[in-house]
CSV table of C-alpha atoms and ligand atoms in Angstrom, one decimal:
chain,number,residue,atom,x,y,z
A,1003,MET,CA,54.7,6.4,4.1
A,1004,ALA,CA,51.0,5.4,4.3
A,1005,VAL,CA,50.0,6.5,7.7
A,1006,ASN,CA,46.8,4.7,8.2
A,1007,ARG,CA,47.7,1.1,7.4
A,1008,THR,CA,45.3,-1.0,9.3
A,1009,VAL,CA,45.7,-4.6,10.6
A,1010,LEU,CA,42.9,-6.8,11.7
A,1011,VAL,CA,44.0,-8.7,14.7
A,1012,ILE,CA,42.1,-11.8,15.5
A,1013,ASN,CA,42.2,-13.9,18.8
A,1014,SER,CA,40.1,-17.0,18.4
A,1015,GLY,CA,39.3,-19.0,21.5
A,1016,SER,CA,37.2,-22.2,22.0
A,1017,SER,CA,33.9,-20.3,22.5
A,1018,SER,CA,34.9,-16.7,21.8
A,1019,LEU,CA,36.3,-14.6,19.0
A,1020,LYS,CA,37.9,-11.2,19.7
A,1021,PHE,CA,39.2,-8.8,17.2
A,1022,SER,CA,40.8,-5.4,16.9
A,1023,LEU,CA,41.5,-3.1,14.0
A,1024,VAL,CA,44.9,-1.5,14.8
A,1025,GLN,CA,46.9,1.1,13.0
A,1026,PRO,CA,50.5,0.1,13.8
A,1027,ASP,CA,52.1,3.2,12.6
A,1028,SER,CA,50.1,5.5,15.1
A,1029,GLY,CA,49.4,2.9,17.7
A,1030,LEU,CA,45.7,3.7,17.4
A,1031,GLU,CA,43.1,0.9,17.9
A,1032,ILE,CA,40.1,2.2,15.9
A,1033,ALA,CA,37.7,-0.7,16.6
A,1034,ASP,CA,37.5,-3.8,18.6
A,1035,GLY,CA,34.9,-6.4,19.4
A,1036,ILE,CA,34.1,-9.7,20.9
A,1037,VAL,CA,31.6,-12.5,20.2
A,1038,GLU,CA,31.3,-14.7,23.3
A,1039,ARG,CA,29.6,-18.0,24.1
A,1040,ILE,CA,29.6,-19.1,20.5
A,1041,GLY,CA,27.4,-22.1,20.1
A,1042,ASP,CA,25.2,-21.2,23.1
A,1043,ASP,CA,21.7,-19.6,23.0
A,1044,PRO,CA,22.1,-16.7,23.3
A,1045,SER,CA,25.6,-15.8,22.4
A,1046,SER,CA,26.6,-12.3,23.0
A,1047,ALA,CA,28.4,-9.7,20.8
A,1048,ARG,CA,29.8,-6.3,21.2
A,1049,VAL,CA,31.7,-4.2,18.6
A,1050,ARG,CA,33.1,-0.7,19.0
A,1051,PHE,CA,34.1,1.5,16.1
A,1052,GLY,CA,35.5,4.9,17.2
A,1053,GLU,CA,33.2,6.2,19.8
A,1054,ARG,CA,30.3,4.0,18.8
A,1055,THR,CA,29.4,0.6,20.3
A,1056,VAL,CA,26.8,-1.8,19.3
A,1057,SER,CA,25.7,-4.9,21.2
A,1058,ARG,CA,23.6,-8.0,20.4
A,1059,SER,CA,22.4,-11.1,22.0
A,1060,CYS,CA,21.5,-13.7,19.5
A,1061,HIS,CA,22.4,-17.4,18.6
A,1062,VAL,CA,25.8,-17.6,16.9
A,1063,ALA,CA,26.2,-21.1,15.6
A,1064,ASP,CA,30.0,-21.2,15.0
A,1065,HIS,CA,33.2,-19.2,14.4
A,1066,ASP,CA,32.3,-18.6,10.9
A,1067,ALA,CA,29.0,-17.0,11.9
A,1068,ALA,CA,30.8,-15.1,14.6
A,1069,LEU,CA,33.2,-13.4,12.2
A,1070,ARG,CA,30.4,-12.6,9.8
A,1071,LEU,CA,28.4,-11.1,12.7
A,1072,ALA,CA,31.3,-9.1,13.8
A,1073,PHE,CA,31.8,-7.5,10.3
A,1074,GLU,CA,28.1,-6.8,10.1
A,1075,MET,CA,28.1,-5.1,13.5
A,1076,LEU,CA,31.3,-3.1,12.5
A,1077,THR,CA,29.3,-1.7,9.5
A,1078,GLU,CA,26.4,-0.9,11.8
A,1079,ALA,CA,28.8,0.9,14.1
A,1080,GLY,CA,30.0,3.0,11.1
A,1081,GLY,CA,33.1,1.1,10.2
A,1082,ASP,CA,34.0,-0.3,6.8
A,1083,LEU,CA,36.8,-2.9,6.2
A,1084,ASP,CA,37.1,-1.6,2.6
A,1085,THR,CA,38.0,1.9,3.5
A,1086,VAL,CA,40.1,1.6,6.7
A,1087,GLY,CA,43.3,0.7,4.7
A,1088,LEU,CA,43.4,-3.0,5.7
A,1089,VAL,CA,46.8,-4.4,4.8
A,1090,ALA,CA,46.7,-7.7,6.6
A,1091,VAL,CA,45.1,-10.0,9.2
A,1092,GLY,CA,47.1,-11.0,12.2
A,1093,HIS,CA,46.2,-14.2,14.1
A,1094,ARG,CA,47.3,-14.7,17.7
A,1095,MET,CA,48.5,-18.2,18.0
A,1096,VAL,CA,49.3,-19.8,21.4
A,1097,HIS,CA,51.7,-22.5,20.5
A,1098,GLY,CA,54.3,-22.4,17.8
A,1099,GLY,CA,56.2,-25.6,18.9
A,1100,ARG,CA,60.0,-25.5,17.9
A,1101,ARG,CA,59.3,-24.8,14.2
A,1102,MET,CA,57.1,-21.8,14.3
A,1103,TYR,CA,58.3,-18.8,16.1
A,1104,ALA,CA,59.0,-15.8,13.7
A,1105,PRO,CA,55.7,-14.1,12.7
A,1106,THR,CA,54.7,-16.4,9.7
A,1107,ARG,CA,52.6,-15.8,6.5
A,1108,LEU,CA,49.8,-18.3,6.8
A,1109,ASP,CA,49.7,-20.1,3.6
A,1110,ASP,CA,48.5,-23.7,3.2
A,1111,GLU,CA,51.8,-25.1,4.2
A,1112,ALA,CA,52.2,-23.0,7.4
A,1113,VAL,CA,48.6,-23.9,8.3
A,1114,ALA,CA,49.5,-27.6,7.9
A,1115,VAL,CA,52.5,-27.2,10.2
A,1116,ILE,CA,50.4,-25.5,12.9
A,1117,THR,CA,47.7,-28.2,12.5
A,1118,GLU,CA,50.5,-30.8,13.3
A,1119,LEU,CA,51.3,-28.9,16.5
A,1120,SER,CA,47.7,-29.2,17.9
A,1121,PRO,CA,48.5,-32.1,20.3
A,1122,LEU,CA,51.0,-29.8,22.1
A,1123,ALA,CA,48.2,-27.3,22.9
A,1124,PRO,CA,44.9,-29.1,22.5
A,1125,LEU,CA,43.0,-26.4,24.4
A,1126,HIS,CA,44.4,-23.5,22.5
A,1127,ASN,CA,45.6,-24.2,18.9
A,1128,PRO,CA,42.5,-25.8,17.5
A,1129,PRO,CA,40.3,-22.8,18.1
A,1130,GLY,CA,43.2,-20.5,16.7
A,1131,LEU,CA,43.2,-22.7,13.6
A,1132,HIS,CA,39.6,-22.4,13.3
A,1133,GLY,CA,39.8,-18.6,13.3
A,1134,ILE,CA,42.5,-18.7,10.6
A,1135,GLU,CA,40.4,-21.0,8.4
A,1136,VAL,CA,37.3,-18.8,8.7
A,1137,ALA,CA,39.2,-15.5,8.3
A,1138,ARG,CA,41.1,-16.8,5.2
A,1139,ARG,CA,37.8,-17.7,3.6
A,1140,LEU,CA,36.2,-14.4,4.3
A,1141,LEU,CA,39.2,-12.0,3.6
A,1142,THR,CA,41.0,-13.3,0.5
A,1143,ASP,CA,42.6,-10.1,-0.6
A,1144,VAL,CA,45.1,-9.5,2.2
A,1145,PRO,CA,47.8,-11.7,3.6
A,1146,HIS,CA,47.2,-13.5,6.9
A,1147,VAL,CA,50.1,-13.7,9.4
A,1148,GLY,CA,50.4,-15.8,12.5
A,1149,VAL,CA,52.0,-14.4,15.6
A,1150,PHE,CA,53.1,-16.9,18.3
A,1151,ASP,CA,52.8,-16.5,22.0
A,1152,THR,CA,55.8,-18.8,22.4
A,1153,ALA,CA,58.1,-16.8,20.1
A,1154,PHE,CA,59.9,-14.5,22.7
A,1155,PHE,CA,60.9,-17.7,24.6
A,1156,HIS,CA,62.2,-19.6,21.6
A,1157,ASP,CA,65.8,-19.1,22.6
A,1158,LEU,CA,65.6,-19.7,26.4
A,1159,PRO,CA,68.9,-21.2,27.7
A,1160,ASP,CA,68.7,-25.0,27.8
A,1161,ALA,CA,69.0,-25.0,31.5
A,1162,ALA,CA,65.8,-23.1,31.8
A,1163,ALA,CA,64.0,-24.7,28.9
A,1164,ARG,CA,64.6,-28.4,29.6
A,1165,TYR,CA,62.9,-30.6,32.2
A,1166,ALA,CA,65.0,-33.0,34.2
A,1167,ILE,CA,63.3,-36.1,32.7
A,1168,ASP,CA,64.4,-39.0,30.5
A,1169,ARG,CA,66.1,-37.4,27.6
A,1170,GLU,CA,65.0,-39.6,24.9
A,1171,ILE,CA,61.4,-39.3,25.9
A,1172,ALA,CA,61.7,-35.5,26.2
A,1173,GLU,CA,63.1,-35.4,22.6
A,1174,ARG,CA,60.7,-37.9,21.1
A,1175,TRP,CA,57.6,-35.9,22.5
A,1176,GLN,CA,59.1,-32.4,22.2
A,1177,ILE,CA,58.8,-31.9,26.0
A,1178,ARG,CA,60.4,-28.6,27.0
A,1179,ARG,CA,59.5,-25.2,28.3
A,1180,TYR,CA,57.9,-23.2,25.5
A,1181,GLY,CA,56.5,-20.3,27.6
A,1182,PHE,CA,53.5,-18.2,26.6
A,1183,HIS,CA,52.3,-14.6,26.8
A,1184,GLY,CA,55.6,-13.8,25.0
A,1185,THR,CA,54.1,-11.0,22.9
A,1186,SER,CA,53.2,-9.2,26.1
A,1187,HIS,CA,56.5,-9.9,27.9
A,1188,ARG,CA,58.5,-8.6,25.0
A,1189,TYR,CA,56.2,-5.5,24.5
A,1190,VAL,CA,56.2,-4.6,28.2
A,1191,SER,CA,60.0,-5.0,28.5
A,1192,GLU,CA,60.4,-2.7,25.5
A,1193,GLN,CA,58.0,-0.1,26.9
A,1194,ALA,CA,59.8,-0.2,30.3
A,1195,ALA,CA,63.2,0.4,28.7
A,1196,GLN,CA,61.8,3.2,26.6
A,1197,PHE,CA,60.1,4.8,29.6
A,1198,LEU,CA,63.5,4.7,31.4
A,1199,GLY,CA,65.3,6.0,28.4
A,1200,ARG,CA,67.6,3.0,28.4
A,1201,PRO,CA,68.3,0.4,25.8
A,1202,THR,CA,66.8,-3.1,26.6
A,1203,THR,CA,70.3,-4.5,26.2
A,1204,GLU,CA,71.4,-2.7,29.4
A,1205,LEU,CA,68.6,-3.9,31.6
A,1206,ASN,CA,67.9,-6.9,33.6
A,1207,GLN,CA,64.1,-7.1,33.9
A,1208,ILE,CA,61.4,-9.1,35.5
A,1209,VAL,CA,57.9,-8.9,33.9
A,1210,LEU,CA,54.8,-10.1,35.8
A,1211,HIS,CA,51.9,-10.5,33.5
A,1212,LEU,CA,49.0,-11.1,35.9
A,1213,GLY,CA,45.7,-11.5,34.0
A,1214,ASN,CA,43.3,-14.4,34.1
A,1215,GLY,CA,46.3,-16.4,32.8
A,1216,ALA,CA,49.5,-15.2,34.6
A,1217,SER,CA,53.1,-15.6,34.0
A,1218,ALA,CA,56.5,-14.2,35.0
A,1219,SER,CA,59.6,-13.8,33.0
A,1220,ALA,CA,63.3,-13.0,33.6
A,1221,ILE,CA,64.9,-11.0,30.7
A,1222,ALA,CA,68.5,-10.2,30.6
A,1223,GLY,CA,69.7,-7.6,28.1
A,1224,GLY,CA,66.5,-8.0,26.1
A,1225,ARG,CA,66.7,-11.8,25.9
A,1226,ALA,CA,64.2,-14.0,27.8
A,1227,VAL,CA,66.3,-16.3,30.1
A,1228,ASP,CA,63.4,-17.9,32.0
A,1229,THR,CA,59.6,-17.9,32.3
A,1230,SER,CA,57.1,-19.5,34.5
A,1231,MET,CA,54.7,-21.2,32.0
A,1232,GLY,CA,56.1,-24.3,30.6
A,1233,MET,CA,55.3,-27.0,28.1
A,1234,THR,CA,51.6,-25.7,28.5
A,1235,PRO,CA,50.2,-22.6,30.0
A,1236,LEU,CA,49.3,-24.5,33.2
A,1237,GLU,CA,52.7,-24.2,34.9
A,1238,GLY,CA,54.0,-21.4,37.1
A,1239,LEU,CA,51.9,-18.8,38.9
A,1240,VAL,CA,48.4,-19.3,40.4
A,1241,MET,CA,46.0,-18.0,37.9
A,1242,GLY,CA,42.2,-17.3,37.7
A,1243,THR,CA,41.2,-20.9,37.1
A,1244,ARG,CA,44.6,-22.7,36.7
A,1245,SER,CA,46.6,-24.2,39.4
A,1246,GLY,CA,50.2,-23.2,38.2
A,1247,ASP,CA,52.9,-25.3,39.8
A,1248,LEU,CA,52.1,-28.5,41.6
A,1249,ASP,CA,53.6,-31.8,42.5
A,1250,PRO,CA,53.2,-34.0,39.5
A,1251,GLY,CA,52.7,-36.9,42.0
A,1252,ILE,CA,49.3,-35.4,42.7
A,1253,ILE,CA,48.2,-36.3,39.2
A,1254,PHE,CA,49.1,-40.1,39.7
A,1255,TYR,CA,47.6,-40.1,43.1
A,1256,LEU,CA,44.2,-38.8,41.8
A,1257,ALA,CA,44.2,-41.2,38.8
A,1258,ARG,CA,45.1,-44.1,41.1
A,1259,GLU,CA,43.0,-43.4,44.3
A,1260,ALA,CA,40.2,-41.1,43.1
A,1261,GLY,CA,39.7,-43.0,39.8
A,1262,MET,CA,39.9,-39.7,37.8
A,1263,SER,CA,40.6,-39.9,34.1
A,1264,SER,CA,43.4,-37.7,32.6
A,1265,ALA,CA,40.7,-35.6,31.0
A,1266,GLU,CA,39.1,-35.0,34.3
A,1267,ILE,CA,42.3,-34.1,36.0
A,1268,GLU,CA,43.3,-31.8,33.1
A,1269,SER,CA,39.9,-30.1,33.3
A,1270,MET,CA,40.1,-29.6,37.1
A,1271,LEU,CA,43.5,-28.2,37.0
A,1272,ASN,CA,42.8,-25.9,34.1
A,1273,ARG,CA,39.1,-24.8,34.9
A,1274,ARG,CA,38.4,-25.3,38.6
A,1275,SER,CA,41.7,-24.6,40.2
A,1276,GLY,CA,43.7,-21.3,40.9
A,1277,VAL,CA,42.0,-18.4,42.9
A,1278,PHE,CA,38.6,-19.7,41.7
A,1279,GLY,CA,39.2,-23.3,42.8
A,1280,VAL,CA,40.4,-22.2,46.3
A,1281,GLY,CA,38.5,-19.0,46.9
A,1282,GLY,CA,35.4,-19.2,44.7
A,1283,ALA,CA,35.9,-16.2,42.5
A,1284,ILE,CA,38.0,-15.6,39.5
A,1285,ASP,CA,37.9,-11.8,39.4
A,1286,PHE,CA,40.2,-10.1,41.9
A,1287,ARG,CA,37.7,-7.3,42.6
A,1288,GLU,CA,35.2,-10.0,43.8
A,1289,LEU,CA,38.0,-11.9,45.7
A,1290,HIS,CA,38.8,-8.6,47.7
A,1291,ARG,CA,35.1,-8.1,48.4
A,1292,ARG,CA,35.0,-11.6,49.8
A,1293,ILE,CA,38.2,-11.1,51.9
A,1294,ASP,CA,36.7,-7.9,53.3
A,1295,ALA,CA,33.6,-9.9,54.3
A,1296,ARG,CA,36.0,-12.3,56.2
A,1297,ASP,CA,35.7,-15.2,53.7
A,1298,ALA,CA,38.4,-17.6,54.8
A,1299,ASP,CA,38.6,-19.4,51.4
A,1300,ALA,CA,39.1,-16.1,49.5
A,1301,ARG,CA,41.7,-15.1,52.0
A,1302,LEU,CA,43.5,-18.4,51.5
A,1303,ALA,CA,43.3,-18.2,47.7
A,1304,TYR,CA,44.9,-14.6,47.8
A,1305,ASP,CA,47.6,-15.8,50.2
A,1306,ILE,CA,48.6,-18.8,48.0
A,1307,TYR,CA,48.6,-16.4,45.0
A,1308,ILE,CA,50.8,-13.8,46.6
A,1309,HIS,CA,53.1,-16.5,48.1
A,1310,ARG,CA,53.7,-18.1,44.7
A,1311,LEU,CA,54.3,-14.7,43.1
A,1312,ARG,CA,56.9,-13.8,45.7
A,1313,LYS,CA,58.6,-17.1,45.1
A,1314,TYR,CA,59.0,-16.4,41.4
A,1315,ILE,CA,60.2,-12.8,42.0
A,1316,GLY,CA,62.8,-14.2,44.4
A,1317,ALA,CA,63.8,-16.9,41.9
A,1318,TYR,CA,64.2,-14.5,39.1
A,1319,LEU,CA,66.2,-12.1,41.1
A,1320,ALA,CA,68.6,-15.0,41.6
A,1321,VAL,CA,68.4,-16.2,37.9
A,1322,LEU,CA,69.4,-12.6,36.8
A,1323,GLY,CA,71.8,-11.9,39.6
A,1324,GLY,CA,69.6,-8.8,40.5
A,1325,ALA,CA,67.1,-6.8,38.4
A,1326,ASP,CA,67.0,-3.2,37.3
A,1327,VAL,CA,63.3,-3.2,36.6
A,1328,ILE,CA,60.2,-5.1,37.7
A,1329,SER,CA,57.1,-4.5,35.7
A,1330,PHE,CA,53.4,-5.3,36.5
A,1331,THR,CA,51.0,-5.7,33.6
A,1332,ALA,CA,47.6,-7.2,32.5
A,1333,GLY,CA,44.3,-7.0,34.3
A,1334,VAL,CA,45.4,-7.7,37.9
A,1335,GLY,CA,48.9,-6.3,37.5
A,1336,GLU,CA,47.7,-2.9,36.1
A,1337,ASN,CA,44.7,-2.5,38.4
A,1338,ASP,CA,45.3,-4.2,41.7
A,1339,ALA,CA,47.5,-2.0,44.0
A,1340,ALA,CA,47.2,-4.6,46.9
A,1341,VAL,CA,48.6,-7.4,44.8
A,1342,ARG,CA,51.6,-5.2,43.7
A,1343,ALA,CA,52.2,-4.0,47.3
A,1344,ASP,CA,51.9,-7.5,48.9
A,1345,SER,CA,54.0,-9.3,46.4
A,1346,LEU,CA,57.0,-6.8,47.0
A,1347,ALA,CA,56.4,-6.0,50.7
A,1348,GLY,CA,59.5,-6.2,52.9
A,1349,LEU,CA,61.9,-6.6,50.1
A,1350,GLN,CA,63.9,-3.5,50.9
A,1351,ARG,CA,67.0,-5.7,51.6
A,1352,LEU,CA,66.8,-6.8,47.9
A,1353,GLY,CA,66.6,-3.1,46.8
A,1354,ILE,CA,62.9,-2.9,46.2
A,1355,HIS,CA,61.2,0.1,47.8
A,1356,ILE,CA,57.6,0.7,46.8
A,1357,ASP,CA,56.1,4.2,47.2
A,1358,GLU,CA,52.6,3.5,48.4
A,1359,THR,CA,51.1,6.9,47.4
A,1360,ARG,CA,52.4,6.1,43.8
A,1361,ASN,CA,51.2,2.6,43.9
A,1362,ARG,CA,47.7,3.6,45.0
A,1363,ALA,CA,47.3,6.5,42.7
A,1364,PRO,CA,44.5,5.7,40.2
A,1365,ASP,CA,46.5,6.4,37.1
A,1366,SER,CA,46.1,4.2,33.9
A,1367,GLY,CA,49.3,4.8,31.8
A,1368,ILE,CA,52.8,3.6,32.2
A,1369,ARG,CA,54.1,4.7,35.7
A,1370,ARG,CA,56.8,4.3,38.3
A,1371,ILE,CA,55.5,3.0,41.6
A,1372,SER,CA,58.8,2.6,43.4
A,1373,ALA,CA,60.6,5.3,45.4
A,1374,ASP,CA,63.0,7.6,43.5
A,1375,ASP,CA,66.0,6.1,45.5
A,1376,SER,CA,64.8,2.5,45.1
A,1377,PRO,CA,67.7,0.6,43.5
A,1378,VAL,CA,65.2,-1.6,41.6
A,1379,THR,CA,62.7,0.4,39.6
A,1380,VAL,CA,59.1,-0.9,39.9
A,1381,LEU,CA,56.7,0.1,37.0
A,1382,VAL,CA,53.1,-0.5,36.0
A,1383,VAL,CA,53.1,-1.0,32.2
A,1384,PRO,CA,49.9,-1.4,30.4
A,1385,THR,CA,50.2,-4.2,27.9
A,1386,ASN,CA,49.0,-4.0,24.3
A,1387,GLU,CA,49.3,-7.4,22.7
A,1388,GLU,CA,47.1,-6.3,19.7
A,1389,LEU,CA,49.5,-3.4,18.8
A,1390,ALA,CA,52.5,-5.7,19.3
A,1391,ILE,CA,50.9,-8.3,17.0
A,1392,ALA,CA,50.0,-5.6,14.5
A,1393,ARG,CA,53.6,-4.3,14.4
A,1394,ASP,CA,54.9,-7.9,13.9
A,1395,VAL,CA,52.4,-8.4,11.1
A,1396,VAL,CA,53.3,-5.2,9.1
A,1397,ALA,CA,57.0,-6.2,9.3
A,1398,VAL,CA,56.0,-9.4,7.5
A,1399,VAL,CA,53.8,-7.5,5.1
A,1400,ASP,CA,56.7,-5.1,4.3
A,1401,LEU,CA,58.9,-8.1,3.4
A,1402,ILE,CA,56.2,-9.6,1.1
A,1403,SER,CA,55.8,-6.3,-0.8
A,1404,PRO,CA,58.2,-3.6,0.1
A,1405,GLU,CA,56.1,-1.1,-1.9
A,1406,ALA,CA,53.2,-1.6,0.7
A,1407,ALA,CA,55.3,0.1,3.2
A,1408,GLY,CA,55.3,3.3,1.1
B,2450,ADP,P1,43.0,-12.1,30.2
B,2450,ADP,O1,44.0,-13.1,30.7
B,2450,ADP,O2,41.7,-12.8,30.0
B,2450,ADP,O3,43.5,-11.3,29.0
B,2450,ADP,P2,43.1,-9.7,31.6
B,2450,ADP,O4,44.5,-9.3,31.5
B,2450,ADP,O5,42.1,-8.9,30.9
B,2450,ADP,O6,42.8,-11.2,31.4
B,2450,ADP,O7,42.7,-9.7,33.2
B,2450,ADP,C1,41.5,-10.0,33.7
B,2450,ADP,C2,41.4,-10.0,35.2
B,2450,ADP,O8,42.0,-8.7,35.7
B,2450,ADP,C3,40.1,-10.0,35.8
B,2450,ADP,O9,39.6,-11.4,36.0
B,2450,ADP,C4,40.3,-9.4,37.2
B,2450,ADP,O10,40.8,-10.4,38.1
B,2450,ADP,C5,41.4,-8.5,36.9
B,2450,ADP,N1,41.0,-7.1,37.0
B,2450,ADP,C6,40.5,-6.3,36.1
B,2450,ADP,N2,40.3,-5.0,36.6
B,2450,ADP,C7,40.6,-5.1,37.9
B,2450,ADP,C8,40.6,-4.1,38.9
B,2450,ADP,N3,40.1,-2.9,38.7
B,2450,ADP,N4,41.0,-4.5,40.1
B,2450,ADP,C9,41.5,-5.7,40.3
B,2450,ADP,N5,41.6,-6.7,39.4
B,2450,ADP,C10,41.1,-6.4,38.2
């Protein structure tokens, strides 16, 4: 088997473009980079290849220029796309609707289907499509594969997936819970099972993906049975700048009484809400600094965040009829011991016993933070969405050309 097959994973946002070069067989990420503030003056770019990192601050007009710049900087850092054994490009796509869930080769027909889905995810899918279009133009010799954030939740039970609204309207407008961060929830649940030496089919798991975006999932025997994000990534937990759950009546009230347009309300709930909207800081390190300085708004933001998280943990313990494992992942989940301790404090009656020494230990790998005799095992599991995407991509590539697998 060729051991150094490399996949270029691209994550294209509205004003940023991230990429990684991942070798799915070894799990090694040989390069990564980001171009931020595309369209601004200046934009900023950073690319690492192996140990070497190069940075630039310059005007980058659009995503096409961003990808060209990223490749140029990769060369400058000593990397070369022609010699790394590139077998495919994987594109992280946020919304796959009902039709797109398996990792899919992005030919013209697939791109047309994803384009049709854009109204379902107007903030996320158009930039993703833009990334596909640019990369397909620049890299014509390798297959491009889309991997969908919604895929892991495609088979949610109807009781969890459907909203209790007019059935005909729901069907006509494809209104249902799609769920997001699925690549991470699946990867983390598989890593947790492997760490415990148990098959996923034997475990009831709760995964808490706490990054800037945040979501929780309930997974029974390897199958997702509920998740906190919904029709869009706005529902559920409190996030960096997103509100998570709220009474839909608030939206009509603001439209009627405050005269806000739907675009203004959407922007407020997505960009000026969450811990930032209440507490004035997105980053949890800054939020803790403010709390230490007795900032009441920061304290309230943190308290709302923890309260919501505890509600979902309780809900999913009930949905699953008890959990074997609870895993924390992503920027906040992996790094913030206070969030982990506070969200599970006082739950001994539910079988959850955190070992505070383990929880506070400054480790970075997968680790247990519950006491040895805790009926529920609590883990910190670093997520690796790029690796999970790269593995999905080579599985598709192997189907296209079995000889490519060696
Ligand atoms: P994204 O959703 O953008 O992928 P990440 O998973 O990278 O987000 O999480 C980013 C967030 O993680 C930051 O905004 C910050 O709140 C949090 N974070 C990162 N490092 C730490 C840390 N050492 N302590 C507390 N929070 C951290």
